Coordinates of C-alpha atoms in Angstrom, one line a residue:
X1 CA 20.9 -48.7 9.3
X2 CA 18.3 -46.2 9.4
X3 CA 17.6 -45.9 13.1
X4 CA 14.5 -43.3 12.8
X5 CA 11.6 -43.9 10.4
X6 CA 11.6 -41.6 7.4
X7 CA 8.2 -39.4 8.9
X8 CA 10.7 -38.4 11.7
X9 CA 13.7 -37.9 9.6
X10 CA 11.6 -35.5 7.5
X11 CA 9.8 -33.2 10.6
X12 CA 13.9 -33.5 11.9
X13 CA 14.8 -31.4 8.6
X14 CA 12.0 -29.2 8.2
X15 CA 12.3 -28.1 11.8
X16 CA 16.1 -27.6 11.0
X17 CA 15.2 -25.5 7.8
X18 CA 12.2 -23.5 9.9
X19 CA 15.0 -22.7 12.7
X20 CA 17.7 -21.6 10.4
X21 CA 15.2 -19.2 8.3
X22 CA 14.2 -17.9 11.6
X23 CA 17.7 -17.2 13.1
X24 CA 18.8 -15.8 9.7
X25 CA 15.4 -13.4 9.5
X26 CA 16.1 -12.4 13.2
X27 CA 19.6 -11.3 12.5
X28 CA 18.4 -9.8 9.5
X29 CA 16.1 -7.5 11.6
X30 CA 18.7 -7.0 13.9
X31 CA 20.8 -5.7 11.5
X32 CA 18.3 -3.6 9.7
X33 CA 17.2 -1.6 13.4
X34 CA 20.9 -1.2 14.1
X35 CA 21.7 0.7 10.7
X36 CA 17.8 2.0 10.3
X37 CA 19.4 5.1 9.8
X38 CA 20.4 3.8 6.2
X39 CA 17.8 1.0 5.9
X40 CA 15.0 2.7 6.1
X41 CA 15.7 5.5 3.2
X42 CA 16.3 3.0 1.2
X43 CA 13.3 0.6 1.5
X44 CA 10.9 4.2 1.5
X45 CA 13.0 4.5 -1.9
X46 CA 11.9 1.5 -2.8
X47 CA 8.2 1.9 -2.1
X48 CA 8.1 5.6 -3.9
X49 CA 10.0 3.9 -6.8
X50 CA 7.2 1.4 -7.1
X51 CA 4.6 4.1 -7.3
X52 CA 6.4 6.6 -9.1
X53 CA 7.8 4.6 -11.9
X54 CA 4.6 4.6 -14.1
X55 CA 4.7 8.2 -14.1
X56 CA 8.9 8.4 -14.8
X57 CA 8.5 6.0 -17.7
X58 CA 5.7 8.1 -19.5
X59 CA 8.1 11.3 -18.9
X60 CA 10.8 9.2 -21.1
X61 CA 8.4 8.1 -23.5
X62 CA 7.6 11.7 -24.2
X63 CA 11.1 12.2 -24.8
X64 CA 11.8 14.1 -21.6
X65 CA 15.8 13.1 -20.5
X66 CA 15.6 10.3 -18.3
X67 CA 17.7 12.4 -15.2
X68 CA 15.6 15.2 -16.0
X69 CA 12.4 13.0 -15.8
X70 CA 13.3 11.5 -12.4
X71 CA 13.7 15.0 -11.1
X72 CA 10.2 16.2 -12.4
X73 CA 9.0 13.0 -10.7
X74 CA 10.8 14.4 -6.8
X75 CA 9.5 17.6 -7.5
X76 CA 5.7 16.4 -8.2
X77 CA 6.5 14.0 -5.1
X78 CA 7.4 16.9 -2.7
X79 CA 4.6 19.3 -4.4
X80 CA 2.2 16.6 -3.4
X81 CA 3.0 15.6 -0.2
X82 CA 3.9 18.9 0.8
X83 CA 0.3 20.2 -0.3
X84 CA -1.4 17.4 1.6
X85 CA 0.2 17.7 4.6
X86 CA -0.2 21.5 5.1
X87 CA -3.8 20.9 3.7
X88 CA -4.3 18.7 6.7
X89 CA -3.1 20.5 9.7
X90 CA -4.5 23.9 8.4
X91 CA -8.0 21.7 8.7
X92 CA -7.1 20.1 12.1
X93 CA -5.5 23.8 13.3
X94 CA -8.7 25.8 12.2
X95 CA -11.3 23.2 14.1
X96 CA -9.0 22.1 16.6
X97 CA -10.6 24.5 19.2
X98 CA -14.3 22.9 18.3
X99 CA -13.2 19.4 18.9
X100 CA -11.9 19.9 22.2
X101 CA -15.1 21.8 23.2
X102 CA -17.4 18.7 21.7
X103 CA -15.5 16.4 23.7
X104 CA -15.8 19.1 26.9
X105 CA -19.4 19.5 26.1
X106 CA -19.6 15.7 25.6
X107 CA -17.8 14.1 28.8
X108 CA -20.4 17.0 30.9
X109 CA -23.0 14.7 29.3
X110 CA -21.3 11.7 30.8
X111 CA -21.2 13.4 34.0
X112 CA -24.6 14.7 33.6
X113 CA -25.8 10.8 33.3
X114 CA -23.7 8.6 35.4
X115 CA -22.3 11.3 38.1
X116 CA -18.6 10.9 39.5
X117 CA -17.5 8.8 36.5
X118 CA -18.6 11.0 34.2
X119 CA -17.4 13.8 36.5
X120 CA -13.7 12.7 36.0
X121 CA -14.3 12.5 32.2
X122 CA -15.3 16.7 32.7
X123 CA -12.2 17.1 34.9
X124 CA -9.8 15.6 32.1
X125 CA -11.1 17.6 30.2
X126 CA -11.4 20.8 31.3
X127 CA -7.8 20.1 32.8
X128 CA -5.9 19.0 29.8
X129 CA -4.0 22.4 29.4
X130 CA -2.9 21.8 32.6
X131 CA -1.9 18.1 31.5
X132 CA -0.3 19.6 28.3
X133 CA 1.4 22.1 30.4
X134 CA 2.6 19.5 32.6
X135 CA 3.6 17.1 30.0
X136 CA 5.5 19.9 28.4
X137 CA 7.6 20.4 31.2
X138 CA 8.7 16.7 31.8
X139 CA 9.1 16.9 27.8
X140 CA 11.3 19.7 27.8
X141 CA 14.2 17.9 29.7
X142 CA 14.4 15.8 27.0
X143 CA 14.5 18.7 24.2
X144 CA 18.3 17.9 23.1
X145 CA 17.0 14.1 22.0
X146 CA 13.7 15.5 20.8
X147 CA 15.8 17.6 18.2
X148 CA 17.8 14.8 17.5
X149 CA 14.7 12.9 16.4
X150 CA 13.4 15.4 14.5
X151 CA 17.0 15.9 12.7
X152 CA 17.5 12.2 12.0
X153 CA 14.1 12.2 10.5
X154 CA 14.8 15.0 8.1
X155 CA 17.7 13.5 7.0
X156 CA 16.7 10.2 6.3
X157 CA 13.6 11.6 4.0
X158 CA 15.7 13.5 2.4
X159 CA 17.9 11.2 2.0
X160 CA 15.1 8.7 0.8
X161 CA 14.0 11.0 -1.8
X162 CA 17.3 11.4 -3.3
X163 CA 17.6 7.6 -3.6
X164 CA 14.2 7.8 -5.5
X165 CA 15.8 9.9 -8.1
X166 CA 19.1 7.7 -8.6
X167 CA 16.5 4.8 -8.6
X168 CA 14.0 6.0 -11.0
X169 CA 17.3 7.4 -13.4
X170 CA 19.3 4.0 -13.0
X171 CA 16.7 1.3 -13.0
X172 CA 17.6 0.2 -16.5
X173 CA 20.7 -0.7 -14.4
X174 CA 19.4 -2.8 -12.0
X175 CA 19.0 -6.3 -13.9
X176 CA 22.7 -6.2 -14.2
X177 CA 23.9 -5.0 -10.7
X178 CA 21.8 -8.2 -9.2
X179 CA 24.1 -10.1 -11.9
X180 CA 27.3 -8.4 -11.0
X181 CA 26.6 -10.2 -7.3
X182 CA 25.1 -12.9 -7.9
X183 CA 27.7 -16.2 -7.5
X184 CA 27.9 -18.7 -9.8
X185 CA 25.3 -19.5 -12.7
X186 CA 23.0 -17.9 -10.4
X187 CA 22.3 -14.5 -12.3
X188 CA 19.3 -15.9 -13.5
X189 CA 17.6 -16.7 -10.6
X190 CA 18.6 -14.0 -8.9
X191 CA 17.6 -11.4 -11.5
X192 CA 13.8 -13.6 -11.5
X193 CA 13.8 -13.0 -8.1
X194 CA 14.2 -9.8 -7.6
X195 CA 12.2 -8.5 -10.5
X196 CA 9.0 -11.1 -9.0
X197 CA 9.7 -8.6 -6.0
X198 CA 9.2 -5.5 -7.7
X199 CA 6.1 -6.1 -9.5
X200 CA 4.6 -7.8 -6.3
X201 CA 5.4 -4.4 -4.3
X202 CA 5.1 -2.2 -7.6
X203 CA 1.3 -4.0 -7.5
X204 CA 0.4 -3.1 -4.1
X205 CA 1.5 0.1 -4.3
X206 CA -0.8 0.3 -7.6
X207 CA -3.4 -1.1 -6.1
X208 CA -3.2 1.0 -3.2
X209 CA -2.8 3.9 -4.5
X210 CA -6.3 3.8 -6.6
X211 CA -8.4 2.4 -3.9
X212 CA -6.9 5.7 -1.3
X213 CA -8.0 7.9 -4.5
X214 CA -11.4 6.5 -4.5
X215 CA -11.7 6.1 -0.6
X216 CA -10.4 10.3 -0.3
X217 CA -13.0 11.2 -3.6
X218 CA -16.0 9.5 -1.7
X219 CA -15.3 10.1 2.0
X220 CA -14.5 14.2 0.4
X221 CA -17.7 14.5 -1.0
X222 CA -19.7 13.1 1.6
X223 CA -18.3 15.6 4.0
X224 CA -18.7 19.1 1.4
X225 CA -22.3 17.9 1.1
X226 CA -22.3 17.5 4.6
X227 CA -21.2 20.8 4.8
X228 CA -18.2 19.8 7.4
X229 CA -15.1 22.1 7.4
X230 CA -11.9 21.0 6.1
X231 CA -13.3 18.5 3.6
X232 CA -10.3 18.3 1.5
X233 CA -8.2 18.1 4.2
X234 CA -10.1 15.3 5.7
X235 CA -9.8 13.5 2.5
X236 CA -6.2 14.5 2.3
X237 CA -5.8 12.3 5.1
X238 CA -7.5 9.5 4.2
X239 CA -6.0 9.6 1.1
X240 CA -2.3 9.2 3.1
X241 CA -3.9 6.9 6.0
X242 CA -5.1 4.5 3.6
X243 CA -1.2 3.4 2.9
X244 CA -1.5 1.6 6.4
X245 CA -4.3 -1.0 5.6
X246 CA -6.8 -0.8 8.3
X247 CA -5.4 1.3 10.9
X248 CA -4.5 4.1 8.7
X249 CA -8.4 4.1 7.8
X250 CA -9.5 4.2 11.1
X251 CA -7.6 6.9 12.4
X252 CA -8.8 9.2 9.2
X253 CA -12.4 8.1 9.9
X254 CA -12.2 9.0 13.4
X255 CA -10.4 12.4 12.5
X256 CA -13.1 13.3 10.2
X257 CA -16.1 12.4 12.4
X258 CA -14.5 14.1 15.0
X259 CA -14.3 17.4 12.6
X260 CA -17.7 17.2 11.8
X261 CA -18.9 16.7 16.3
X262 CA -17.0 19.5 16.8
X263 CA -18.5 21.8 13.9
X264 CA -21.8 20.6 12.6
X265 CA -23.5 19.1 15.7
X266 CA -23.9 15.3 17.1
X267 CA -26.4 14.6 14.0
X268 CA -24.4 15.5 11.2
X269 CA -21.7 13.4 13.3
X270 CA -23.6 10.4 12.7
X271 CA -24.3 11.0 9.0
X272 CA -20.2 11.3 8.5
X273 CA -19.6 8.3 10.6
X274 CA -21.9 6.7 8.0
X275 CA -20.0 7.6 5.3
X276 CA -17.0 7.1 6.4
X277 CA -18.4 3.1 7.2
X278 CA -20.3 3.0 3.9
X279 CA -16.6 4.0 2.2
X280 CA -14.8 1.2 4.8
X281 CA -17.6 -1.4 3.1
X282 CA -17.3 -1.0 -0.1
X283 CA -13.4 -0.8 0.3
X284 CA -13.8 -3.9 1.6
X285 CA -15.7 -6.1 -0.4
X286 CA -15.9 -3.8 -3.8
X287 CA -12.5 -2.3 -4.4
X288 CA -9.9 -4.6 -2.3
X289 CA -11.5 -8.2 -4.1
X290 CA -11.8 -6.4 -7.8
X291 CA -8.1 -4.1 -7.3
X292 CA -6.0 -6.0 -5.3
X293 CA -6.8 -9.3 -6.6
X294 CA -5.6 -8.2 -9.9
X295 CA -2.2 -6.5 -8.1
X296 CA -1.0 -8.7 -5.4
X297 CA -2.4 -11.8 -3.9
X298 CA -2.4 -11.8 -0.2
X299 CA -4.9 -13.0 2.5
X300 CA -6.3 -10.5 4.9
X301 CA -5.2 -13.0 7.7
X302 CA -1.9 -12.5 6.3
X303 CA -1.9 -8.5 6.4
X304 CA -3.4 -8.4 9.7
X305 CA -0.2 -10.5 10.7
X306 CA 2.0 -8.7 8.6
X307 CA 1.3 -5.1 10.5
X308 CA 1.3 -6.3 13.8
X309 CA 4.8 -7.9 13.6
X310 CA 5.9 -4.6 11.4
X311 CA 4.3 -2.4 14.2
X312 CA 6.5 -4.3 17.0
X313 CA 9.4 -3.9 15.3
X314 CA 9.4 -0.3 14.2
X315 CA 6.4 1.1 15.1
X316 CA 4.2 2.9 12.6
X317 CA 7.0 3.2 9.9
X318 CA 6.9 -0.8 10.2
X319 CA 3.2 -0.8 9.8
X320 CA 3.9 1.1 6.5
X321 CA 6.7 -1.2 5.4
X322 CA 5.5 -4.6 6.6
X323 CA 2.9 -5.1 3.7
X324 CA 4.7 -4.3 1.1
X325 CA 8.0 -6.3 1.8
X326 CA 5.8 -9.4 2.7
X327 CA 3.7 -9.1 -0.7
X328 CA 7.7 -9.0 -2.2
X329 CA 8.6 -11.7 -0.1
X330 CA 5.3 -13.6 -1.1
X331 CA 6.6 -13.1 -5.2
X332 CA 9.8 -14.6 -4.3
X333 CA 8.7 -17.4 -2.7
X334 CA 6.0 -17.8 -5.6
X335 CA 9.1 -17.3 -8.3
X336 CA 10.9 -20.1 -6.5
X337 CA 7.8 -22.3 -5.9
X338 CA 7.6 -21.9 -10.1
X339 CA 11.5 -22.8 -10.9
X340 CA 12.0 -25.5 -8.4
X341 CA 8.5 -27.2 -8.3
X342 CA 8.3 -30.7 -9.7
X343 CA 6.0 -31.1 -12.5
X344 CA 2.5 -32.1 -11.8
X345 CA 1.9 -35.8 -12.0
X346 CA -0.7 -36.2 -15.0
X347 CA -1.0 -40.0 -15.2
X348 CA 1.5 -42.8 -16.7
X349 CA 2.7 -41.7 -20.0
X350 CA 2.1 -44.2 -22.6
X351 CA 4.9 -46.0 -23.9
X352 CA 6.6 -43.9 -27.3
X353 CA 4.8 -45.2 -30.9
X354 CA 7.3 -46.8 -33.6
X355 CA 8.4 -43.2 -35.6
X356 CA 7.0 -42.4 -38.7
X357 CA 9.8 -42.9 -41.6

């Protein structure tokens, strides 16, 4: 005798299924922060994989050795990076002194207008090398951990960028590792799986990776017209912020702004802040709708989400992960939504006709 109506019996086992997801995904997570010394390498490695496959796979279709291609590939990599990132703080390190005396200059405009309040905005300023110096000194008890941070970092890029080699050499490998572990008849599946995964993060990182190139081209030559110092640097960094979705755009923006208040005046401020919103709005409705649509399919409500539960977990490394591991979760679910769907309904099906002899 059923004692509960069958409404009730099915919210019973959906809640059972949402609970057990969630306690396996928590101790997941748990997992992962407790040996994120060795989890995080490898999902970067996953991410540069995605991006940099493209360019392994025309290496071995030139006929360039497939370990030998995979190391060209680090090499560009660290070339790259290397070149952006010193790019950008030689920009920030030659105009650093300007900014701080735009925003001097500025909060004694504050004070000028609205008195005390503004007056504490001059004082932090004009104090924050006594703030720095003070900062430094609580920071310096702390130096042992500091270096430790800085080591463990080291290590786990370089570690990640080895993994990006073995990846990129072995991925003809990888369809039969996921068999090798998979139990049962369930190679199959699992090898759909994980390659639905892959193309859902290889897409974003596509996708990503073109709309940062036209966001650093336009936002660059908007500020060389503009005549702001550091151009390419700025766009350096936009280019790199615009791997965190939103965020990561912001923070360039402001940077670049910033540059341009603190060498070309409060005017030419206004015309780079234009840009930079002119190259947010067509990001927005231009290149995310017409790229990303054709990459990987995911709602902005559901990015939004995805970063803020990253960023609580692992700060702004989790803001870089989270939207790429939820676009490959997405393709999962989507690759077991296509196996284990039932078929449409398309009407009664006509009784079978007498077979021609």
């Amino acid at each position: 005798m059923q004692l509960l109506p069958v409404p009730v019996r099915r919210l019973a086992a959906w809640c059972a299924v949402i609970l057990l997801v969630a306690g396996v995904a928590y101790v997941g997570i748990r997992l992962c922060a407790t040996f994120r010394t060795a989890v995080t390498p490898v999902l970067l490695a996953l991410l540069g994989t995605a991006l940099l496959r493209p360019l392994h796979g025309r290496l071995v279709k030139a006929r360039v050795p497939s370990s030998t291609a995979a190391a060209l590939t680090c090499v560009a990599v660290v070339a790259v990076v290397g070149g952006a990132v010193y790019i950008v703080v030689a920009a920030l390190i030659d105009t650093g002194d300007e900014i701080v005396a735009s925003l001097r200059s500025a909060a004694q405009g504050v004070a000028d207008h609205f008195g005390a309040a503004g007056t504490s905005l001059d004082d932090l300023a004009s104090n924050a090398r006594e703030l720095l110096t003070k900062f430094g000194g609580t920071a310096a008890s702390n130096v042992i951990s500091g270096v430790s941070v800085v080591g463990e970092t080291i290590a786990m890029a370089v570690l990640a960028l080895l993994l990006v080699f073995f990846f990129l050499r072995d991925s003809h490998r990888a369809a039969e590792s996921l068999r090798s572990v998979a139990p049962g008849g369930t190679g199959d599946t699992l090898e759909a799986m994980g390659r639905r995964a892959f193309a859902a993060m290889e897409g974003f990182m596509r996708g990503t990776t073109v709309i940062a190139f036209i966001d650093a081209v336009c936002i660059t030559v908007g500020l060389l017209v503009l005549d702001v110092p550091g151009a390419v640097g700025l766009g350096a960094l936009v280019f790199v912020g615009a791997y965190i979705p939103y965020l990561g755009a912001f923070l360039s923006g402001a940077v670049a702004v910033l540059v341009a208040l603190a060498d070309r005046g409060f005017v030419i401020a206004l015309w780079a802040l234009g840009v930079v919103l002119a190259v947010q709005v067509l990001e927005g409705h231009v290149l995310q709708p017409a790229i990303q649509s054709r990459t990987v399919q995911m709602h902005p409500a559901a990015v939004m989400l995805a970063i803020t539960a990253g960023a609580s977990v692992a700060g702004i490394l989790g803001m870089l992960l989270a939207v790429p591991l939820t676009a490959a979760a997405f393709g999962v679910l989507h690759e077991l939504r296509a196996r284990y769907a039932g078929p449409e309904p398309s009407g009664p099906s006509a009784p079978p006709g007498p077979s021609a002899s």
